[in-house]
Amino acid sequence: MIHDSIHPACLIGAAFLMGILAPLISRAVSGWVGAVVWGAFPAIAFGYFLAGIPAEPGSVWRDTLPWLSSFGMDWDVWLSPLGRILALMVTGLGLAIALYGGGYFKDRGERGRFFAFFFVFMGAMLGLAVTENLLVLFVFWELTSVASFLLIAHHHGLDESRLSARDALMVTGTGGLALLAGILLLGEAGGSFQIGELAEMSASIGAHPLYPAIFCCIFAGAMTKSAQVPSHFWLPGAMTAPAPVSAYLHSATMVKAGVFLLAILHPVLGGTAEWRFTLLVFGAATMTWGALVAMAQTDLKRLLAFTTLSTLGTLTMLLGLEQTLAAKAVAVLLLVHALYKGALFLVAGALEKATGTRDVRRLGGLMRTMPGLGAAAVLAAASMSGLPPFIGFIAKELVFALKWETPVVGWLLLACGVVAGAANIVVALKVGVTPFLGGGEDLARVEKLPGWRLWLGPSVLGAMSLLLGLFPDRLLGGLVSGAVSQFRAEEPTIKLALWHGINPPLLISVFTFMAGLGVYLARRRIRSTGRHLSERVGGWTAQQVFRAAFQRFLNFAGLLTTSARNGGLGGIVTIMLTVAAAGMVWALWRSGIEGLSKGVSPIRLDALVAVGVTAVAAWGATVARDRMMAILSLGCAGFGLAAIFAVFGAPDLAITQIVVETLTLAFFALAIYGLPAMMGRNAAACLPGMVGKNILAVGIGVLFCLLTLQAQRPDLVEPVGREIGRLSLPEGHGRNVVNVILVDFRALDTLGEVAVLAIAALGVSALLGSGRLRKEGPGQRPVRSAVLIASARYTAPAMVVFSFFLLLRGHNEPGGGFIGGLVFASAAMLGHLARFDGRPSLLRLKPAAAILCGLALSAVSGLPGLTMGSGYLKAVWGPELFVPLVGAVKIGTPLLFDIGVYLVVAGTVLMLFEAMVCAGSHRGRKEGLWT
Amino acid sequence: MPAYALEIIVFSLGLVLLLVDAFAKLEDKRSLAWLGMLGLVVVFGLLFKVEPRAADDANVFWRFYSDSRMSLFFKGIAILSTILVLAMAIDYRGLIEKFTAPAEKKAHPQAGLGEFFALPVFACAGLMCMASATNLVSIFVSLEAVTITFYVMVAYMRRNVGSLEAGVKYLILGALSTGFLVYGFAWLYGITGSMDLAEIGAALKSGDVSPTAALFAFSLILVALGFKVGAVPFQMWIPDVYQGAPTPITAFLSVGSKAAGFIVLLRLSAVFLGSEAVAGQVAMAFAVVAGLTLIVGNLTAIPQSNFKRLLAYSSIAHAGFLLTALAAAPRKLEAGQLSSATVVAFYLGAYLLMTLLAFLVVGLVRVHRDSEEIEAYRGLGKSSPFLALALLIAMASLAGVPLTAGFFGKFFVFQLAIQGGHWWLVTLAAIGAGAGFYYYLKVVAAMYWDDPTGAAAKAAAIPVSALTRAAVVTLIVLIVIAGFAPRMILGLIG
């Protein structure tokens, strides 16, 4: 068979390739050659799907292309009978449209664009038709939505065109997401994504607790795609697309995708009460609504669009029935509708091209000028009206015959069917007959006769309607019985025939025809009343409701945006604190705060003083309006904190804190140098805001206090650090636990932190504009205090010596490389500020070099450990050395490491200082602040 | 070579760049960026040569270092994004020069450029460390390395008010969030007595630890990391900072920094989720944050008219999807099911490709059209079809159109959420994805459907350098490949 030698996937790939190449082809060819090139692919594909229809309906050609097996996402390809019908519609109509499009779009660029999306769409539709795996099917499903969006927006210069395209994408796209959810759920329930495997599980799926959710999601996807009420409005809106697009996507193929999906999932999900009820209700509503509205339209394409709705409703309703006859009717109606509706859309497009209008009231008597088009129109209209011997007649008879097969729903079906049938007749007459055979006043003139390509396609389609009607069983029997067997487990014998003798369905047909004819003849009178009936419910069309709702949604998004960015820093800080507090309150609430008093130690006076100073100073920093005052208060708070550290036995931390506070103060002073002394009042500092913030601040304070108390609970938190404290002297040869941790136990982390410090220094100096201090010329000397100069002369050198002292004793006593480096830097800064005349500045040390050397030293100090086999940065100890003032110092790699830290810290602080002084002096010079 | 050698190489590469800048007196500092990219490409290649840790290797590094496939994958993300950021920085150098050139007339116009090319390399080293860190201290140190570098880079255009404002905001809020992180770590250390994540996890699992204290630690950590990844309600800094920062840095921030935040979040959340006592609460907190982020991120993106800002909001939206994957982390992994870590890693990989592609175009348009408004993209489809195509693919992928990398990212998240039965998260994610279609396609519509107005109508095509062209083509190819064969990326994650 041909499918074994050429895989269907190749065909789909070829379609996408055509789409990519279309702009180029369009530039290269036109006329006859163009028609052949554009039509070649659909023609070949049509033949491909026609070939090898299996003799016995049950057998289905299957193949699996492995893709993402572990997610159940293999591309399972099948040529199911229903899929074949869809593929034949897609390629057969595609052929007609390809011919037509070549003549319809005169501009090469425009034609290229149309064909690009056209072929992509065709590939996606074929993918939909031949894919058995639902996840892969979803991919094609979404592709058709996107392609449809692009095709609807063909005239993207027009606002209405864009809005319609947007509506269509939003509706079908949202439906697509629902479909994806449904498919994933179905996979959960059934354990597979392959329809064949799922169908075998259908009983357990139907009873699964997820079934209602699965069904709702999948139906939402199908319903939006197939334009069921109330999501139908995108389809009439899509009529802003060019005629070939409407003919192809919005009558024959894409809108059938939803129905198609329901049909192929019928064996999996069908047969339940939910299924029957939902499909019948939505189908009947769409069927009637579309028909009623259609009768009042005057625009050619809208007339056709609303009857398309009606037919889609019919199909949905038929899928809700269980009878074999219903399955037969679905298969026939799918094909029939595509044939006549495609043809009529193409006729409408040609008429618009020729006369410049789509208003049926201004069209008439065109048979003489356009006989070919007229013949096509009449043939298609006859099939649409359900006249014998056209295939449309058979489809209609099948629907009516169902009335006698279904006991309860029969009457509903009959009533809706009559309305829909009558509407079809009215529309068929209006679109297919009036423009050619009718008369009237104020008729549009023919400006340009349509070329052969514009009538050839529709004529073939019309002729097909006749041909299929004459030989239904021979031409369609195989396909239809295959399709029916896809619904039913048993394989019934299906026979299609035109004439069944005079029976009730025939009589109803005659009645329907008379009714339709009556409406048509009275159309002018009905139109005035019909206007009220038209699309509006309570003065609103579904489209308006959707657009208004969508606008509301956008407004809401706008509101959210403005409210989500209120306030600057303060607001964000408030939120972060609040959320953290809420989280902790939530945790506390879960466990209660019992046992708080267990671990509380006796209150000490010195600690209380330190805490009081810190609190007052911190409060002062927040209320100060003088910048300098604020900084000083902040510094005070820092010193208070240092005092707290000292009181509770953490001298290392205390010293570090003091030095850091001092340096920070100095940097702050340099930074605010050029700013006004007073700070402006914060806009958010109005009373209500302040009250709220104060409450929050107190609340957070209390909460953190509670947390700290919680942390004292011995049952909650085990005191840590004892282990390290125990190991410190024997393994680290040091009594200062903090230092031992830094330079030995966790030296690698310290190395990283030192590197971060270096990067920060580099970054800040880059930000402030790197540059070295220049010698100050005469007249550029900053004002300096005599006291500062006098005191610095003695303190600075002493501090340098002290810093070495700190460095060396750090391993056993409070001190270490970090503090030493900070002290050295302070000394150097002091020296610079009170420059000693004629003496070399301590700033001779190049900060960058110090940082690099320090980094290198720290990194290298780890190598001995590596070579000794104990590992990188593992300590290697040498002899003890006696240093005056300091005492015994054990020589070893940790000391080297600490010296590296010392250098990096000193270099970093000096680099920052240099950058800030530099920036300050530029600014100062410009503003004349420096004398 | 062992994995940690890579970080050492990258850090040294940064130093080399600085030294070359200091001593070589380059006339054109672009060669620094080239050097950096070259070095990083070599390191990227070495990534595939990494030898797994030998069983008897007692090196100190392994105490806080993991060389799992996942870590290597995130290292790859870091390196790749740094390379692309440097490529962008070359295109963007004009603006950097404009806003950083020294005041003196004699000074070299590119005086401020050297560090701009070197800092991303240091950040990259930090990101790579973070990808492997399994110890609270090393996590903190590497996080600091990255964040401090970013403070500087965000504010780099120091004569530009927007960039400065962004820098100050990021600095203050970043410092605050770091404070929360350290406090949270302190609690973790306090209750478990260990800095090592594996030991902490074991301690939490054993049930000897008070769940209250564990939740304290979790709340604090969630605030800090929520800030880093841009989760609602800690997302407010993102739009201003993203808009103000130089575009290459914005790209870096939205990819590298976010990826790093997520890998830390993944590691830490695994610790908490492993404990019976708190797993429920932790998952619920994640779900709440994820839901909020999905809705706020996606909806607030809709009204944006500035493209860079739109991408900022979009980064919040994507954080929402990523958090959804975290919230839906399955307790027990079934055969064939993706773990939430894998999903997050895949998503981030896809996000890297499409976001960097978008920012590449944003940077070029900013340089040549002097605007970041969506208005400026009108007619780009005609004037610069190549860039427009690139942006089209980036937007399609960000929106999650099938057969792009972004589709599978979202798909896996949906799958995870549905398998976990998180119905309302699925609903919110669907609304979010729908909104995404709307605001991403807005840009596409401007490029292809709108006629340019004003000066842009006469503007010539935007010149694209060979390097940028290569970068764009690579990204497009990768996006499409990942859209057809996500297995390839998943295979790297392991």
Short mmCIF file of N, CA, C and O in Angstrom, two decimals, chain A residues 67-68 70-71 142 153 156 162 169-170 177 185 188 553-554 556-557 561 564 575 579-580 583-584 586-588 590-591 704 707 716-717 720 745-746 748-749 752-753 756 760 763 767 769 872 922, chain B residues 60 63-64 104 135 137 141 145 148 152 155 158 180 183 187 190 193 210 212 215-216 219 233-234 236 281 299-300 302-304 309 338 402 407 411 419 423 430 438 441 449-450 484 486-487 490:
data_model
loop_
_atom_site.label_atom_id
_atom_site.label_comp_id
_atom_site.label_asym_id
_atom_site.label_seq_id
_atom_site.Cartn_x
_atom_site.Cartn_y
_atom_site.Cartn_z
N TRP A 67 8.88 9.59 19.71
CA TRP A 67 9.29 10.97 19.93
C TRP A 67 9.69 11.14 21.39
O TRP A 67 10.86 11.13 21.71
N LEU A 68 8.71 11.26 22.24
CA LEU A 68 9.02 11.43 23.66
C LEU A 68 8.29 10.32 24.41
O LEU A 68 7.28 10.55 25.07
N SER A 70 8.76 8.55 27.00
CA SER A 70 8.56 8.48 28.44
C SER A 70 7.43 9.38 28.90
O SER A 70 6.92 9.21 30.01
N PHE A 71 7.04 10.34 28.11
CA PHE A 71 5.88 11.14 28.49
C PHE A 71 4.62 10.67 27.77
O PHE A 71 3.62 11.38 27.73
N GLU A 142 -3.29 23.44 18.29
CA GLU A 142 -2.88 24.81 18.56
C GLU A 142 -2.34 25.48 17.31
O GLU A 142 -2.57 26.66 17.07
N ALA A 153 -6.38 37.71 10.15
CA ALA A 153 -5.82 39.06 10.19
C ALA A 153 -5.12 39.41 8.88
O ALA A 153 -4.26 40.28 8.86
N HIS A 156 -4.53 43.22 7.85
CA HIS A 156 -4.26 43.66 9.22
C HIS A 156 -4.26 45.17 9.36
O HIS A 156 -4.10 45.68 10.46
N ARG A 162 -8.34 43.00 12.82
CA ARG A 162 -7.48 42.62 13.94
C ARG A 162 -8.26 42.18 15.15
O ARG A 162 -7.91 41.22 15.81
N LEU A 169 -8.57 34.10 18.29
CA LEU A 169 -7.44 33.47 18.96
C LEU A 169 -7.72 33.31 20.45
O LEU A 169 -7.39 32.28 21.04
N MET A 170 -8.30 34.36 21.04
CA MET A 170 -8.56 34.29 22.47
C MET A 170 -9.53 33.16 22.79
O MET A 170 -9.34 32.40 23.74
N LEU A 177 -6.27 25.58 25.77
CA LEU A 177 -5.68 25.31 27.08
C LEU A 177 -6.55 24.34 27.88
O LEU A 177 -6.06 23.43 28.54
N LEU A 185 -5.60 15.19 32.02
CA LEU A 185 -6.44 14.49 32.98
C LEU A 185 -6.82 13.11 32.46
O LEU A 185 -6.81 12.12 33.19
N GLU A 188 -4.15 10.84 32.99
CA GLU A 188 -4.12 10.41 34.39
C GLU A 188 -5.11 9.27 34.62
O GLU A 188 -4.80 8.27 35.27
N PHE A 553 -11.46 42.95 31.72
CA PHE A 553 -10.29 42.18 32.15
C PHE A 553 -9.03 43.02 32.00
O PHE A 553 -8.21 43.10 32.91
N LEU A 554 -8.93 43.71 30.86
CA LEU A 554 -7.76 44.57 30.65
C LEU A 554 -7.74 45.69 31.68
O LEU A 554 -6.68 46.03 32.22
N PHE A 556 -8.98 45.62 34.62
CA PHE A 556 -8.59 45.04 35.90
C PHE A 556 -7.08 44.86 35.96
O PHE A 556 -6.44 45.17 36.98
N ALA A 557 -6.52 44.40 34.83
CA ALA A 557 -5.07 44.22 34.79
C ALA A 557 -4.38 45.56 35.01
O ALA A 557 -3.37 45.66 35.72
N THR A 561 -1.91 46.65 38.01
CA THR A 561 -0.57 47.16 37.77
C THR A 561 -0.31 48.41 38.58
O THR A 561 0.74 48.54 39.21
N ALA A 564 -0.04 47.50 42.21
CA ALA A 564 1.07 46.64 42.61
C ALA A 564 2.39 47.39 42.62
O ALA A 564 3.41 46.84 42.99
N ILE A 575 6.25 45.59 52.83
CA ILE A 575 5.63 44.32 52.41
C ILE A 575 6.51 43.13 52.80
O ILE A 575 6.02 42.13 53.33
N VAL A 579 5.20 40.25 55.31
CA VAL A 579 5.03 38.85 54.92
C VAL A 579 5.87 37.93 55.79
O VAL A 579 5.41 36.88 56.25
N ALA A 580 7.11 38.37 56.05
CA ALA A 580 7.95 37.54 56.91
C ALA A 580 7.30 37.39 58.28
O ALA A 580 7.23 36.29 58.84
N GLY A 583 4.43 35.02 58.15
CA GLY A 583 4.90 33.64 58.11
C GLY A 583 5.27 33.14 59.49
O GLY A 583 4.92 32.03 59.89
N MET A 584 5.92 34.00 60.25
CA MET A 584 6.37 33.55 61.56
C MET A 584 5.21 33.47 62.55
O MET A 584 5.16 32.58 63.40
N TRP A 586 2.32 32.73 61.75
CA TRP A 586 1.63 31.50 61.34
C TRP A 586 2.31 30.29 61.97
O TRP A 586 1.67 29.38 62.51
N ALA A 587 3.64 30.29 61.96
CA ALA A 587 4.37 29.18 62.56
C ALA A 587 4.15 29.14 64.07
O ALA A 587 3.94 28.07 64.65
N LEU A 588 4.16 30.33 64.69
CA LEU A 588 3.95 30.39 66.13
C LEU A 588 2.55 29.91 66.49
O LEU A 588 2.34 29.19 67.46
N ARG A 590 0.75 27.89 65.00
CA ARG A 590 0.62 26.45 64.89
C ARG A 590 1.05 25.73 66.16
O ARG A 590 0.50 24.73 66.54
N SER A 591 2.10 26.26 66.80
CA SER A 591 2.67 25.50 67.90
C SER A 591 2.37 26.12 69.25
O SER A 591 2.60 25.50 70.27
N PHE A 704 10.29 39.57 66.66
CA PHE A 704 11.67 39.09 66.64
C PHE A 704 12.16 38.82 68.05
O PHE A 704 12.97 37.93 68.28
N LEU A 707 10.93 35.57 68.89
CA LEU A 707 11.74 34.58 68.19
C LEU A 707 13.02 34.31 68.95
O LEU A 707 13.44 33.17 69.11
N LEU A 716 13.93 23.39 71.91
CA LEU A 716 13.74 23.76 70.51
C LEU A 716 15.08 23.80 69.79
O LEU A 716 15.22 23.35 68.66
N VAL A 717 16.05 24.37 70.44
CA VAL A 717 17.32 24.63 69.79
C VAL A 717 18.43 24.10 70.67
O VAL A 717 18.51 24.42 71.84
N VAL A 720 24.73 25.23 69.78
CA VAL A 720 25.71 24.72 68.82
C VAL A 720 27.06 25.34 69.14
O VAL A 720 27.16 26.27 69.93
N PHE A 745 39.05 25.81 60.02
CA PHE A 745 37.94 24.89 59.79
C PHE A 745 37.16 25.22 58.52
O PHE A 745 36.75 24.35 57.78
N ARG A 746 36.88 26.48 58.31
CA ARG A 746 36.10 26.85 57.13
C ARG A 746 36.86 27.83 56.26
O ARG A 746 36.30 28.80 55.75
N LEU A 748 37.96 27.68 53.37
CA LEU A 748 37.55 27.80 51.97
C LEU A 748 36.44 28.83 51.82
O LEU A 748 36.43 29.64 50.89
N ASP A 749 35.50 28.79 52.77
CA ASP A 749 34.43 29.78 52.72
C ASP A 749 34.99 31.19 52.92
O ASP A 749 34.55 32.14 52.28
N GLY A 752 36.40 32.39 49.78
CA GLY A 752 35.33 32.87 48.90
C GLY A 752 34.86 34.25 49.33
O GLY A 752 34.68 35.15 48.49
N GLU A 753 34.68 34.43 50.62
CA GLU A 753 34.19 35.71 51.11
C GLU A 753 35.20 36.83 50.80
O GLU A 753 34.82 37.95 50.43
N VAL A 756 34.86 37.79 47.32
CA VAL A 756 33.68 38.65 47.15
C VAL A 756 34.02 40.08 47.54
O VAL A 756 33.64 41.04 46.86
N ALA A 760 33.75 43.39 45.28
CA ALA A 760 32.99 44.57 45.68
C ALA A 760 33.84 45.82 45.55
O ALA A 760 33.39 46.86 45.03
N GLY A 763 34.18 46.72 42.00
CA GLY A 763 32.93 47.26 41.46
C GLY A 763 32.72 48.69 41.88
O GLY A 763 32.39 49.55 41.06
N LEU A 767 32.43 51.95 39.60
CA LEU A 767 31.22 52.78 39.59
C LEU A 767 31.54 54.23 39.81
O LEU A 767 30.98 55.12 39.17
N GLY A 769 34.10 55.72 39.07
CA GLY A 769 35.02 56.25 38.09
C GLY A 769 36.42 56.07 38.61
O GLY A 769 36.87 56.82 39.48
N TYR A 872 43.36 20.53 50.23
CA TYR A 872 43.55 21.96 50.02
C TYR A 872 43.09 22.73 51.25
O TYR A 872 42.03 22.45 51.81
N HIS A 922 36.69 65.66 42.74
CA HIS A 922 36.22 66.18 41.44
C HIS A 922 35.05 67.09 41.66
O HIS A 922 34.98 68.21 41.14
N VAL B 60 38.70 18.75 50.37
CA VAL B 60 37.84 19.59 51.18
C VAL B 60 36.66 20.16 50.38
O VAL B 60 35.60 20.42 50.91
N ARG B 63 33.06 18.78 50.62
CA ARG B 63 32.22 18.98 51.80
C ARG B 63 31.04 19.90 51.52
O ARG B 63 30.04 19.87 52.20
N PHE B 64 31.21 20.75 50.54
CA PHE B 64 30.11 21.68 50.29
C PHE B 64 29.77 21.75 48.82
O PHE B 64 29.20 22.71 48.34
N GLU B 104 37.20 64.12 32.46
CA GLU B 104 38.33 64.79 31.81
C GLU B 104 38.29 64.58 30.31
O GLU B 104 37.92 63.52 29.83
N ASN B 135 26.00 23.64 50.99
CA ASN B 135 26.30 23.96 52.36
C ASN B 135 25.84 25.39 52.59
O ASN B 135 26.03 26.25 51.73
N VAL B 137 26.88 27.89 54.24
CA VAL B 137 27.86 28.96 54.13
C VAL B 137 28.27 29.17 52.68
O VAL B 137 28.36 30.30 52.20
N VAL B 141 27.97 32.52 50.54
CA VAL B 141 29.12 33.22 49.97
C VAL B 141 28.95 33.39 48.46
O VAL B 141 29.15 34.48 47.91
N ALA B 145 28.60 36.79 46.25
CA ALA B 145 29.47 37.11 45.12
C ALA B 145 28.63 37.57 43.94
O ALA B 145 28.94 38.57 43.28
N ILE B 148 26.49 41.06 44.91
CA ILE B 148 27.30 42.29 44.98
C ILE B 148 27.75 42.71 43.60
O ILE B 148 27.73 43.89 43.25
N VAL B 152 26.64 46.39 41.43
CA VAL B 152 27.51 47.30 40.68
C VAL B 152 27.06 47.38 39.23
O VAL B 152 26.92 48.47 38.66
N ALA B 155 23.92 49.47 38.45
CA ALA B 155 24.07 50.93 38.54
C ALA B 155 25.17 51.44 37.63
O ALA B 155 25.59 52.58 37.74
N ARG B 158 26.49 55.33 35.42
CA ARG B 158 26.32 56.16 36.60
C ARG B 158 25.84 57.57 36.28
O ARG B 158 25.44 58.31 37.15
N PHE B 180 17.44 38.62 55.69
CA PHE B 180 16.45 37.57 55.97
C PHE B 180 17.07 36.19 55.76
O PHE B 180 16.84 35.27 56.54
N TYR B 183 19.40 35.24 58.55
CA TYR B 183 18.63 34.93 59.75
C TYR B 183 17.99 33.55 59.63
O TYR B 183 18.01 32.74 60.56
N TRP B 187 18.72 30.12 61.91
CA TRP B 187 17.72 29.23 62.53
C TRP B 187 17.94 27.78 62.13
O TRP B 187 17.87 26.88 62.96
N GLY B 190 20.82 26.57 63.91
CA GLY B 190 20.50 26.44 65.32
C GLY B 190 19.71 25.18 65.62
O GLY B 190 19.99 24.49 66.60
N GLY B 193 22.06 22.02 64.01
CA GLY B 193 23.46 21.91 64.38
C GLY B 193 24.36 21.60 63.21
O GLY B 193 25.48 21.13 63.38
N SER B 210 11.95 20.76 66.18
CA SER B 210 10.65 21.39 66.35
C SER B 210 10.14 21.93 65.01
O SER B 210 10.84 22.67 64.33
N THR B 212 7.94 24.13 64.52
CA THR B 212 7.79 25.58 64.59
C THR B 212 9.08 26.27 64.16
O THR B 212 9.07 27.18 63.32
N LEU B 215 9.68 26.04 60.59
CA LEU B 215 8.85 26.95 59.80
C LEU B 215 9.34 28.39 59.91
O LEU B 215 9.24 29.16 58.95
N PHE B 216 9.88 28.76 61.08
CA PHE B 216 10.51 30.09 61.17
C PHE B 216 11.57 30.22 60.09
O PHE B 216 11.60 31.17 59.32
N SER B 219 10.08 30.49 56.65
CA SER B 219 9.47 31.79 56.32
C SER B 219 10.54 32.80 55.94
O SER B 219 10.42 33.53 54.95
N PRO B 233 4.61 38.43 46.93
CA PRO B 233 4.61 39.89 46.84
C PRO B 233 5.98 40.54 46.97
O PRO B 233 6.06 41.66 47.44
N PHE B 234 7.05 39.88 46.60
CA PHE B 234 8.37 40.51 46.71
C PHE B 234 8.89 40.93 45.33
O PHE B 234 10.08 41.01 45.12
N MET B 236 8.19 43.71 43.61
CA MET B 236 8.00 45.10 43.20
C MET B 236 9.26 45.78 42.69
O MET B 236 9.18 46.74 41.95
N GLN B 281 2.75 22.30 55.13
CA GLN B 281 2.74 23.76 55.22
C GLN B 281 3.64 24.40 54.17
O GLN B 281 3.29 25.40 53.55
N LEU B 299 -1.02 39.39 34.68
CA LEU B 299 -1.98 40.46 34.45
C LEU B 299 -1.30 41.82 34.40
O LEU B 299 -1.64 42.68 33.59
N THR B 300 -0.31 42.02 35.27
CA THR B 300 0.33 43.34 35.25
C THR B 300 1.17 43.52 34.00
O THR B 300 1.52 44.65 33.65
N ILE B 302 0.09 42.96 31.08
CA ILE B 302 -0.79 43.32 29.97
C ILE B 302 -0.73 44.80 29.59
O ILE B 302 -0.58 45.13 28.42
N PRO B 303 -0.84 45.73 30.56
CA PRO B 303 -0.91 47.13 30.12
C PRO B 303 0.44 47.75 29.75
O PRO B 303 0.46 48.93 29.43
N GLN B 304 1.54 47.03 29.81
CA GLN B 304 2.83 47.66 29.60
C GLN B 304 3.01 48.14 28.16
O GLN B 304 2.62 47.47 27.23
N ARG B 309 10.20 46.83 30.13
CA ARG B 309 9.40 46.66 31.33
C ARG B 309 8.48 45.45 31.18
O ARG B 309 8.25 44.70 32.12
N LEU B 338 8.53 13.22 35.70
CA LEU B 338 9.64 14.16 35.87
C LEU B 338 9.57 14.72 37.27
O LEU B 338 8.51 15.06 37.77
N PRO B 402 3.28 25.79 20.60
CA PRO B 402 3.85 24.45 20.41
C PRO B 402 5.04 24.45 19.45
O PRO B 402 5.14 25.30 18.58
N PHE B 407 7.07 25.97 24.98
CA PHE B 407 5.88 25.13 25.08
C PHE B 407 6.12 23.98 26.05
O PHE B 407 5.32 23.72 26.94
N PHE B 411 4.32 22.99 29.39
CA PHE B 411 3.64 21.70 29.35
C PHE B 411 4.02 20.85 30.56
O PHE B 411 3.15 20.30 31.23
N GLN B 419 -0.98 16.27 37.75
CA GLN B 419 -0.72 15.01 38.44
C GLN B 419 -0.83 15.17 39.95
O GLN B 419 -1.26 14.27 40.64
N TRP B 423 -5.75 21.89 41.43
CA TRP B 423 -6.69 22.39 40.42
C TRP B 423 -6.66 23.88 40.27
O TRP B 423 -6.63 24.42 39.17
N ALA B 430 -3.49 28.52 33.61
CA ALA B 430 -4.13 28.61 32.29
C ALA B 430 -4.49 30.05 31.99
O ALA B 430 -4.25 30.56 30.88
N TYR B 438 -1.64 37.13 24.86
CA TYR B 438 -2.09 38.47 24.50
C TYR B 438 -0.93 39.45 24.49
O TYR B 438 -0.69 40.15 23.51
N LEU B 441 2.02 38.67 21.93
CA LEU B 441 1.67 38.87 20.52
C LEU B 441 1.47 40.34 20.20
O LEU B 441 1.54 40.75 19.04
N TRP B 449 2.43 44.31 11.78
CA TRP B 449 1.18 44.85 11.30
C TRP B 449 1.13 46.37 11.31
O TRP B 449 0.39 46.96 10.55
N ASP B 450 1.87 46.98 12.20
CA ASP B 450 1.75 48.43 12.31
C ASP B 450 2.77 49.12 11.44
O ASP B 450 3.90 48.67 11.30
N PHE B 484 11.32 20.66 19.44
CA PHE B 484 11.03 19.39 18.79
C PHE B 484 11.55 18.22 19.61
O PHE B 484 10.92 17.17 19.64
N PRO B 486 12.77 17.93 23.21
CA PRO B 486 13.14 18.34 24.57
C PRO B 486 13.98 17.30 25.29
O PRO B 486 14.62 17.62 26.27
N ARG B 487 13.96 16.08 24.77
CA ARG B 487 14.77 15.04 25.39
C ARG B 487 16.23 15.44 25.49
O ARG B 487 16.93 15.09 26.41
N LEU B 490 16.61 17.46 28.48
CA LEU B 490 16.34 16.61 29.65
C LEU B 490 17.48 15.64 29.89
O LEU B 490 17.83 15.33 31.02
#
